[in-house]
CSV table of C-alpha atoms and ligand atoms in Angstrom, one decimal:
chain,number,residue,atom,x,y,z
A,138,UNK,CA,0.0,0.0,0.0
A,139,UNK,CA,1.3,3.4,-1.0
A,140,UNK,CA,1.6,6.1,1.8
A,141,UNK,CA,-0.3,9.3,1.5
A,142,UNK,CA,1.1,12.7,0.7
A,143,UNK,CA,-1.0,15.9,1.1
A,144,UNK,CA,-0.4,19.5,0.8
A,145,UNK,CA,-2.6,22.6,0.7
A,146,UNK,CA,-1.7,25.8,-1.2
A,147,UNK,CA,-3.0,29.3,-1.0
A,148,UNK,CA,-4.3,31.1,-4.1
A,149,UNK,CA,-1.6,33.8,-3.8
A,150,UNK,CA,-0.8,34.3,-7.5
A,151,UNK,CA,2.5,35.2,-9.2
A,152,UNK,CA,4.5,32.1,-8.4
A,153,UNK,CA,8.3,32.3,-8.8
A,154,UNK,CA,10.9,29.7,-9.9
A,155,UNK,CA,11.8,29.7,-6.2
A,156,UNK,CA,8.3,28.4,-5.4
A,157,UNK,CA,8.6,25.9,-8.2
A,158,UNK,CA,12.1,24.5,-7.5
A,159,UNK,CA,11.7,24.7,-3.7
A,160,UNK,CA,8.2,23.2,-3.3
A,161,UNK,CA,6.1,22.5,-6.3
A,162,UNK,CA,8.7,20.3,-8.1
A,163,UNK,CA,9.3,18.3,-4.9
A,164,UNK,CA,5.6,17.5,-4.9
A,165,UNK,CA,5.4,16.8,-8.6
A,166,UNK,CA,8.4,14.4,-8.5
A,167,UNK,CA,6.8,12.4,-5.7
A,168,UNK,CA,3.3,12.0,-7.2
A,169,UNK,CA,4.0,8.4,-8.4
A,170,UNK,CA,5.4,7.3,-5.1
A,171,UNK,CA,2.5,8.4,-2.9
A,172,UNK,CA,-1.2,8.5,-2.9
A,173,UNK,CA,-1.2,12.2,-3.5
A,174,UNK,CA,-3.6,15.1,-2.7
A,175,UNK,CA,-3.2,18.7,-3.4
A,176,UNK,CA,-5.9,21.3,-2.6
A,177,UNK,CA,-6.5,25.0,-2.9
A,178,UNK,CA,-6.8,26.2,0.7
A,179,UNK,CA,-9.6,28.6,-0.2
A,180,UNK,CA,-11.2,28.5,3.3
A,181,UNK,CA,-7.9,29.5,4.7
A,182,UNK,CA,-7.8,32.4,2.3
A,183,UNK,CA,-10.8,34.0,3.9
A,184,UNK,CA,-9.2,34.3,7.3
A,185,UNK,CA,-8.6,37.9,6.1
A,186,UNK,CA,-11.2,39.9,4.1
A,187,UNK,CA,-11.1,39.3,0.4
A,188,UNK,CA,-12.5,40.8,-2.8
A,189,UNK,CA,-14.8,37.9,-4.0
A,190,UNK,CA,-14.2,38.5,-7.7
A,191,UNK,CA,-10.4,38.7,-7.2
A,192,UNK,CA,-10.4,35.6,-5.0
A,193,UNK,CA,-12.3,33.6,-7.6
A,194,UNK,CA,-9.8,34.6,-10.3
A,195,UNK,CA,-6.9,33.8,-8.0
A,196,UNK,CA,-8.3,30.4,-7.3
A,197,UNK,CA,-8.7,29.4,-10.9
A,198,UNK,CA,-5.3,30.9,-11.8
A,199,UNK,CA,-3.6,29.0,-9.0
A,200,UNK,CA,-5.2,25.7,-10.0
A,201,UNK,CA,-4.1,26.2,-13.7
A,202,UNK,CA,-0.6,27.1,-12.6
A,203,UNK,CA,-0.2,24.0,-10.4
A,204,UNK,CA,-1.4,21.8,-13.2
A,205,UNK,CA,0.9,23.7,-15.6
A,206,UNK,CA,3.8,22.9,-13.3
A,207,UNK,CA,3.2,19.2,-13.6
A,208,UNK,CA,0.6,18.3,-11.0
A,209,UNK,CA,-1.1,15.5,-12.9
A,210,UNK,CA,-4.9,15.0,-12.2
A,211,UNK,CA,-4.5,11.4,-13.3
A,212,UNK,CA,-2.1,10.8,-10.5
A,213,UNK,CA,-3.0,13.3,-7.9
A,214,UNK,CA,-6.4,14.2,-6.4
A,215,UNK,CA,-6.7,18.0,-7.1
A,216,UNK,CA,-9.5,19.8,-5.4
A,217,UNK,CA,-10.8,22.9,-3.6
A,218,UNK,CA,-11.0,22.7,0.2
A,219,UNK,CA,-14.5,24.4,0.2
A,220,UNK,CA,-15.9,21.7,-2.1
A,221,UNK,CA,-15.4,19.1,0.5
A,222,UNK,CA,-17.6,20.1,3.4
A,223,UNK,CA,-16.0,17.6,5.7
A,224,UNK,CA,-13.0,20.0,6.2
A,225,UNK,CA,-15.2,22.5,8.0
A,226,UNK,CA,-16.9,20.0,10.2
A,227,UNK,CA,-13.7,18.2,11.3
A,228,UNK,CA,-12.1,21.7,11.6
A,229,UNK,CA,-14.8,22.6,14.1
A,230,UNK,CA,-14.3,19.4,16.1
A,231,UNK,CA,-10.5,19.8,16.2
A,232,UNK,CA,-10.9,23.4,17.4
A,233,UNK,CA,-12.7,21.9,20.4
A,234,UNK,CA,-9.7,19.7,21.2
A,235,UNK,CA,-7.3,22.6,21.3
A,236,UNK,CA,-6.1,24.9,24.1
A,237,UNK,CA,-5.9,28.6,23.6
A,238,UNK,CA,-2.3,28.4,24.8
A,239,UNK,CA,-1.4,26.1,22.0
A,240,UNK,CA,-2.8,28.5,19.4
A,241,UNK,CA,-1.2,31.5,21.1
A,242,UNK,CA,2.2,29.8,20.7
A,243,UNK,CA,2.0,29.4,16.9
A,244,UNK,CA,4.7,31.7,15.6
A,245,UNK,CA,2.8,32.4,12.4
A,246,UNK,CA,-0.1,33.7,14.5
A,247,UNK,CA,2.2,35.8,16.7
A,248,UNK,CA,3.8,37.3,13.6
A,249,UNK,CA,0.5,38.0,11.7
A,250,UNK,CA,-1.3,39.4,14.7
A,251,UNK,CA,1.5,41.8,15.6
A,252,UNK,CA,0.2,45.2,16.3
A,253,UNK,CA,-3.5,44.3,16.1
A,254,UNK,CA,-3.9,43.9,19.9
A,255,UNK,CA,-5.7,41.1,21.5
A,256,UNK,CA,-9.2,42.6,20.9
A,257,UNK,CA,-8.6,43.3,17.2
A,258,UNK,CA,-7.3,40.0,16.0
A,259,UNK,CA,-9.7,38.0,13.8
A,260,UNK,CA,-10.6,34.7,15.4
A,261,UNK,CA,-10.0,33.2,11.9
A,262,UNK,CA,-6.4,34.0,12.1
A,263,UNK,CA,-6.3,32.4,15.6
A,264,UNK,CA,-8.1,29.1,14.8
A,265,UNK,CA,-6.6,28.8,11.3
A,266,UNK,CA,-4.2,26.0,12.4
A,267,UNK,CA,-7.0,23.7,13.6
A,268,UNK,CA,-8.6,23.8,10.1
A,269,UNK,CA,-5.2,22.8,8.8
A,270,UNK,CA,-5.1,20.0,11.3
A,271,UNK,CA,-8.4,18.7,9.9
A,272,UNK,CA,-7.2,19.0,6.3
A,273,UNK,CA,-4.3,16.7,7.2
A,274,UNK,CA,-6.2,14.2,9.3
A,275,UNK,CA,-9.1,13.7,6.9
A,276,UNK,CA,-6.9,11.9,4.4
A,277,UNK,CA,-5.0,9.6,6.8
A,278,UNK,CA,-1.9,11.6,5.6
A,279,UNK,CA,1.6,10.2,6.2
A,280,UNK,CA,3.7,13.0,4.8
A,281,UNK,CA,3.0,16.8,4.5
A,282,UNK,CA,5.6,18.6,2.4
A,283,UNK,CA,5.6,22.2,3.7
A,284,UNK,CA,7.9,25.1,4.2
A,285,UNK,CA,9.5,25.8,7.6
A,286,UNK,CA,6.8,28.4,8.4
A,287,UNK,CA,4.2,25.6,8.4
A,288,UNK,CA,6.1,23.0,10.4
A,289,UNK,CA,4.7,24.0,13.7
A,290,UNK,CA,1.1,23.5,12.4
A,291,UNK,CA,2.0,20.0,11.4
A,292,UNK,CA,3.4,19.4,14.8
A,293,UNK,CA,0.2,20.7,16.3
A,294,UNK,CA,-1.6,18.1,14.1
A,295,UNK,CA,0.4,15.3,15.6
A,296,UNK,CA,-0.3,16.6,19.1
A,297,UNK,CA,-4.1,16.8,18.5
A,298,UNK,CA,-4.3,13.5,16.7
A,299,UNK,CA,-2.6,11.9,19.7
A,300,UNK,CA,-4.8,13.7,22.2
A,301,UNK,CA,-7.9,12.6,20.3
A,302,UNK,CA,-6.8,9.0,19.9
A,303,UNK,CA,-6.0,8.8,23.6
A,304,UNK,CA,-9.3,10.2,24.7
A,305,UNK,CA,-11.6,8.5,22.2
A,306,UNK,CA,-9.8,5.6,20.8
A,307,UNK,CA,-7.6,5.1,17.7
A,308,UNK,CA,-9.2,7.3,15.0
A,309,UNK,CA,-6.5,9.3,13.2
A,310,UNK,CA,-3.3,8.4,11.4
A,311,UNK,CA,-0.2,10.2,12.7
A,312,UNK,CA,1.3,12.4,10.1
A,313,UNK,CA,5.0,13.2,9.5
A,314,UNK,CA,6.3,16.5,8.3
A,315,UNK,CA,8.6,16.8,5.3
A,316,UNK,CA,10.4,20.1,5.1
A,317,UNK,CA,12.6,20.8,2.1
A,318,UNK,CA,16.2,21.3,3.4
A,319,UNK,CA,17.0,25.0,3.8
A,320,UNK,CA,20.1,24.6,1.6
A,321,UNK,CA,17.7,24.0,-1.2
A,322,UNK,CA,16.3,27.5,-1.2
A,323,UNK,CA,16.5,29.6,-4.3
A,324,UNK,CA,18.0,33.0,-3.6
A,325,UNK,CA,17.4,36.5,-5.0
A,326,UNK,CA,19.5,37.0,-8.2
A,327,UNK,CA,20.4,40.5,-7.3
A,328,UNK,CA,20.9,39.9,-3.6
A,329,UNK,CA,21.9,36.3,-3.0
A,330,UNK,CA,21.8,36.7,0.7
A,331,UNK,CA,18.0,36.9,0.6
A,332,UNK,CA,15.5,34.3,-0.4
A,333,UNK,CA,13.9,34.7,-3.9
A,334,UNK,CA,10.6,36.3,-2.9
A,335,UNK,CA,7.3,37.4,-4.6
A,336,UNK,CA,7.8,40.7,-2.9
A,337,UNK,CA,11.1,41.7,-4.4
A,338,UNK,CA,12.3,45.1,-3.2
A,339,UNK,CA,14.4,45.8,-6.3
A,340,UNK,CA,12.0,46.0,-9.3
A,341,UNK,CA,11.7,42.2,-9.5
A,342,UNK,CA,15.1,42.0,-11.2
A,343,UNK,CA,16.2,39.4,-8.7
A,344,UNK,CA,13.0,37.3,-9.0
A,345,UNK,CA,11.9,35.1,-11.9
A,346,UNK,CA,8.2,34.7,-12.1
A,347,UNK,CA,6.9,31.6,-13.8
A,348,UNK,CA,4.8,33.8,-16.1
A,349,UNK,CA,7.7,36.2,-16.9
A,350,UNK,CA,8.3,37.0,-20.5
A,351,UNK,CA,11.0,34.5,-21.7
A,352,UNK,CA,13.4,37.2,-22.9
A,353,UNK,CA,13.0,39.2,-19.6
A,354,UNK,CA,13.7,36.0,-17.6
A,355,UNK,CA,16.9,35.4,-19.6
A,356,UNK,CA,18.1,38.9,-19.0
A,357,UNK,CA,17.5,38.5,-15.3
A,358,UNK,CA,19.8,35.5,-15.3
A,359,UNK,CA,22.4,37.1,-17.4
A,360,UNK,CA,22.5,40.1,-15.1
A,361,UNK,CA,22.5,38.1,-11.9
A,362,UNK,CA,25.0,39.4,-9.3
A,363,UNK,CA,28.1,37.2,-9.0
A,364,UNK,CA,31.6,37.6,-7.6
A,365,UNK,CA,34.8,38.6,-9.6
A,366,UNK,CA,36.6,35.2,-9.4
A,367,UNK,CA,35.1,34.1,-12.7
A,368,UNK,CA,35.3,30.5,-11.5
A,369,UNK,CA,32.3,28.3,-11.6
A,370,UNK,CA,32.6,26.8,-8.2
A,371,UNK,CA,30.0,25.9,-5.5
A,372,UNK,CA,30.8,27.9,-2.4
A,373,UNK,CA,27.7,29.4,-0.8
A,374,UNK,CA,29.7,31.5,1.6
A,375,UNK,CA,32.2,33.2,-0.7
A,376,UNK,CA,30.4,32.8,-4.1
A,377,UNK,CA,26.7,33.0,-3.1
A,378,UNK,CA,25.6,34.3,-6.5
A,379,UNK,CA,27.2,31.7,-8.7
A,380,UNK,CA,26.3,29.0,-6.2
A,381,UNK,CA,22.7,30.0,-6.5
A,382,UNK,CA,22.8,29.8,-10.3
A,383,UNK,CA,24.5,26.4,-10.0
A,384,UNK,CA,21.8,25.3,-7.7
A,385,UNK,CA,19.0,26.5,-10.0
A,386,UNK,CA,20.7,24.6,-12.9
A,387,UNK,CA,21.2,21.5,-10.9
A,388,UNK,CA,17.6,21.4,-9.6
A,389,UNK,CA,16.2,21.7,-13.1
A,390,UNK,CA,18.5,19.3,-15.0
A,391,UNK,CA,19.5,17.0,-12.1
A,392,UNK,CA,23.2,17.4,-12.8
A,393,UNK,CA,25.4,17.5,-9.7
A,394,UNK,CA,27.8,20.4,-8.8
A,395,UNK,CA,30.9,18.4,-9.4
A,396,UNK,CA,29.9,17.7,-12.9
A,397,UNK,CA,28.9,21.3,-13.6
A,398,UNK,CA,32.3,22.5,-12.2
A,399,UNK,CA,34.2,20.1,-14.5
A,400,UNK,CA,32.3,21.2,-17.6
A,401,UNK,CA,33.1,24.8,-16.8
A,402,UNK,CA,36.7,24.5,-15.8
A,403,UNK,CA,38.6,27.3,-17.4
A,404,UNK,CA,35.5,28.9,-18.9
A,405,UNK,CA,34.1,32.1,-17.4
A,406,UNK,CA,30.7,33.2,-16.0
A,407,UNK,CA,29.4,34.4,-19.3
A,408,UNK,CA,29.0,31.0,-21.0
A,409,UNK,CA,27.8,29.5,-17.8
A,410,UNK,CA,25.0,32.1,-17.3
A,411,UNK,CA,24.0,31.6,-20.9
A,412,UNK,CA,23.3,27.9,-20.3
A,413,UNK,CA,21.4,28.6,-17.1
A,414,UNK,CA,19.4,31.3,-19.0
A,415,UNK,CA,18.5,28.8,-21.7
A,416,UNK,CA,17.5,26.0,-19.3
A,417,UNK,CA,15.3,28.4,-17.3
A,418,UNK,CA,13.8,29.8,-20.6
A,419,UNK,CA,13.0,26.2,-21.6
A,420,UNK,CA,11.4,25.5,-18.3
A,421,UNK,CA,9.2,28.6,-18.4
A,422,UNK,CA,8.1,28.1,-21.9
A,423,UNK,CA,7.0,24.6,-21.1
A,424,UNK,CA,5.0,25.8,-18.1
A,425,UNK,CA,3.5,28.7,-20.0
A,426,UNK,CA,2.4,26.5,-22.8
A,427,UNK,CA,0.7,24.2,-20.4
A,428,UNK,CA,-0.8,27.1,-18.6
A,429,UNK,CA,-2.5,28.2,-21.8
A,430,UNK,CA,-4.1,24.8,-22.1
A,431,UNK,CA,-5.4,24.7,-18.5
A,432,UNK,CA,-6.5,28.3,-18.4
A,433,UNK,CA,-10.0,27.2,-19.3
A,434,UNK,CA,-12.7,27.4,-16.6
A,435,UNK,CA,-14.8,24.5,-18.0
A,436,UNK,CA,-11.8,22.2,-18.0
A,437,UNK,CA,-10.8,23.4,-14.5
A,438,UNK,CA,-14.3,22.9,-13.2
A,439,UNK,CA,-14.3,19.3,-14.5
A,440,UNK,CA,-11.0,18.5,-12.9
A,441,UNK,CA,-12.0,20.1,-9.6
A,442,UNK,CA,-15.3,18.3,-9.5
A,443,UNK,CA,-13.7,15.0,-10.1
A,444,UNK,CA,-11.1,15.7,-7.5
A,445,UNK,CA,-13.6,16.8,-4.9
A,446,UNK,CA,-15.8,13.7,-5.6
A,447,UNK,CA,-12.7,11.4,-5.0
A,448,UNK,CA,-11.5,13.4,-1.9
A,449,UNK,CA,-14.9,13.3,-0.3
A,450,UNK,CA,-15.0,9.5,-0.2
A,451,UNK,CA,-12.0,9.3,2.1
A,452,UNK,CA,-12.8,12.5,4.0
A,453,UNK,CA,-16.3,11.3,4.8
A,454,UNK,CA,-15.0,8.0,6.1
A,455,UNK,CA,-12.6,9.7,8.5
A,456,UNK,CA,-15.2,12.3,9.6
A,457,UNK,CA,-17.6,9.5,10.3
A,458,UNK,CA,-15.0,7.6,12.3
A,459,UNK,CA,-14.5,10.6,14.5
A,460,UNK,CA,-18.2,11.2,15.0
A,461,UNK,CA,-18.6,7.6,16.1
A,462,UNK,CA,-15.6,7.9,18.4
A,463,UNK,CA,-17.2,11.0,20.0
A,464,UNK,CA,-20.5,9.3,20.5
A,465,UNK,CA,-22.3,11.5,18.1
A,466,UNK,CA,-23.1,8.6,15.7
B,655,LIG,N1,-1.3,26.8,5.8
B,655,LIG,C1,-0.7,26.6,4.6
B,655,LIG,C2,0.0,27.8,4.0
B,655,LIG,O1,-0.3,28.9,4.5
B,655,LIG,C3,-1.7,26.0,3.6
B,655,LIG,C4,-2.4,24.8,4.1
B,655,LIG,C5,-3.6,24.7,4.5
B,655,LIG,C6,-1.8,23.5,4.2
B,655,LIG,N2,-3.9,23.4,4.9
B,655,LIG,C7,-2.8,22.6,4.7
B,655,LIG,C8,-0.5,22.9,3.9
B,655,LIG,C9,-2.6,21.3,4.9
B,655,LIG,C10,-0.3,21.6,4.1
B,655,LIG,C11,-1.3,20.8,4.7
B,655,LIG,O2,0.8,27.7,3.1
């Protein structure tokens, strides 16, 4: 029996190659190995006020983008959280198993509620992690690939699953957290001491967006900040810029650093950057071509409906198990 992998993504738009190489590709490469689920965390999106029209667009765009990046609806169950009502119900139940102290200690809550004062914080922001707990538990999830900022929420999931199982009998599977190693982060091309980020302070010259014009993306690589040694060598401390480009190349093609160094012995940064630019351009044009195909609401509705129908079968079983355990059924 395959183990289960699940992740939830926010409809936040404008994904970068940092998002792709750091997280999305990891998921895509593991689709065959696991029983896989990916969902749009649209209920999580409304923990802060949203413009309904914009939110709808963002949800469709995000689904199309993940599919364009290689999430395969034949292999992975792709759905919207709000289409599977079990999320809300189990979320409610899990909120009742949680102590205020536990939610108060969540660093993401602390960070996001800064300056709002206790009286002004939306309760959605406060209880947001317990909905995530339900997302994970509903599918008997074994591994949850998330970024470091979400690790604490997965640990809360483990605590709550254990608490529930102890009180009411074995009901939930214990999930593991899979965090991509920090060394794998893609860095800003203009400032390789910073992570590549959607909110780039320097005119986006250091950030490659998956929807960037191909020529613009190439230029960004060609003008990436490097050092003056002109030696293609992996040394994150002394040559962070060139190491970042090597890491981008290696992630896309699978070639290791030794082999890249050997190929570029005696050659300068110019030719090397040209290869990285071409490889990135190729990646982007593939993604953009597939995006065009998926950017069709009828097609997306079909995929999401199929995904929700499949997800609901498992989610409903788990919810029922918890209702029986609680004595409600
Ligand atoms: N909280 C996650 C984020 O902000 C998204 C998310 C919601 C999620 N439910 C999840 C991630 C379940 C993994 C598993 O990015």
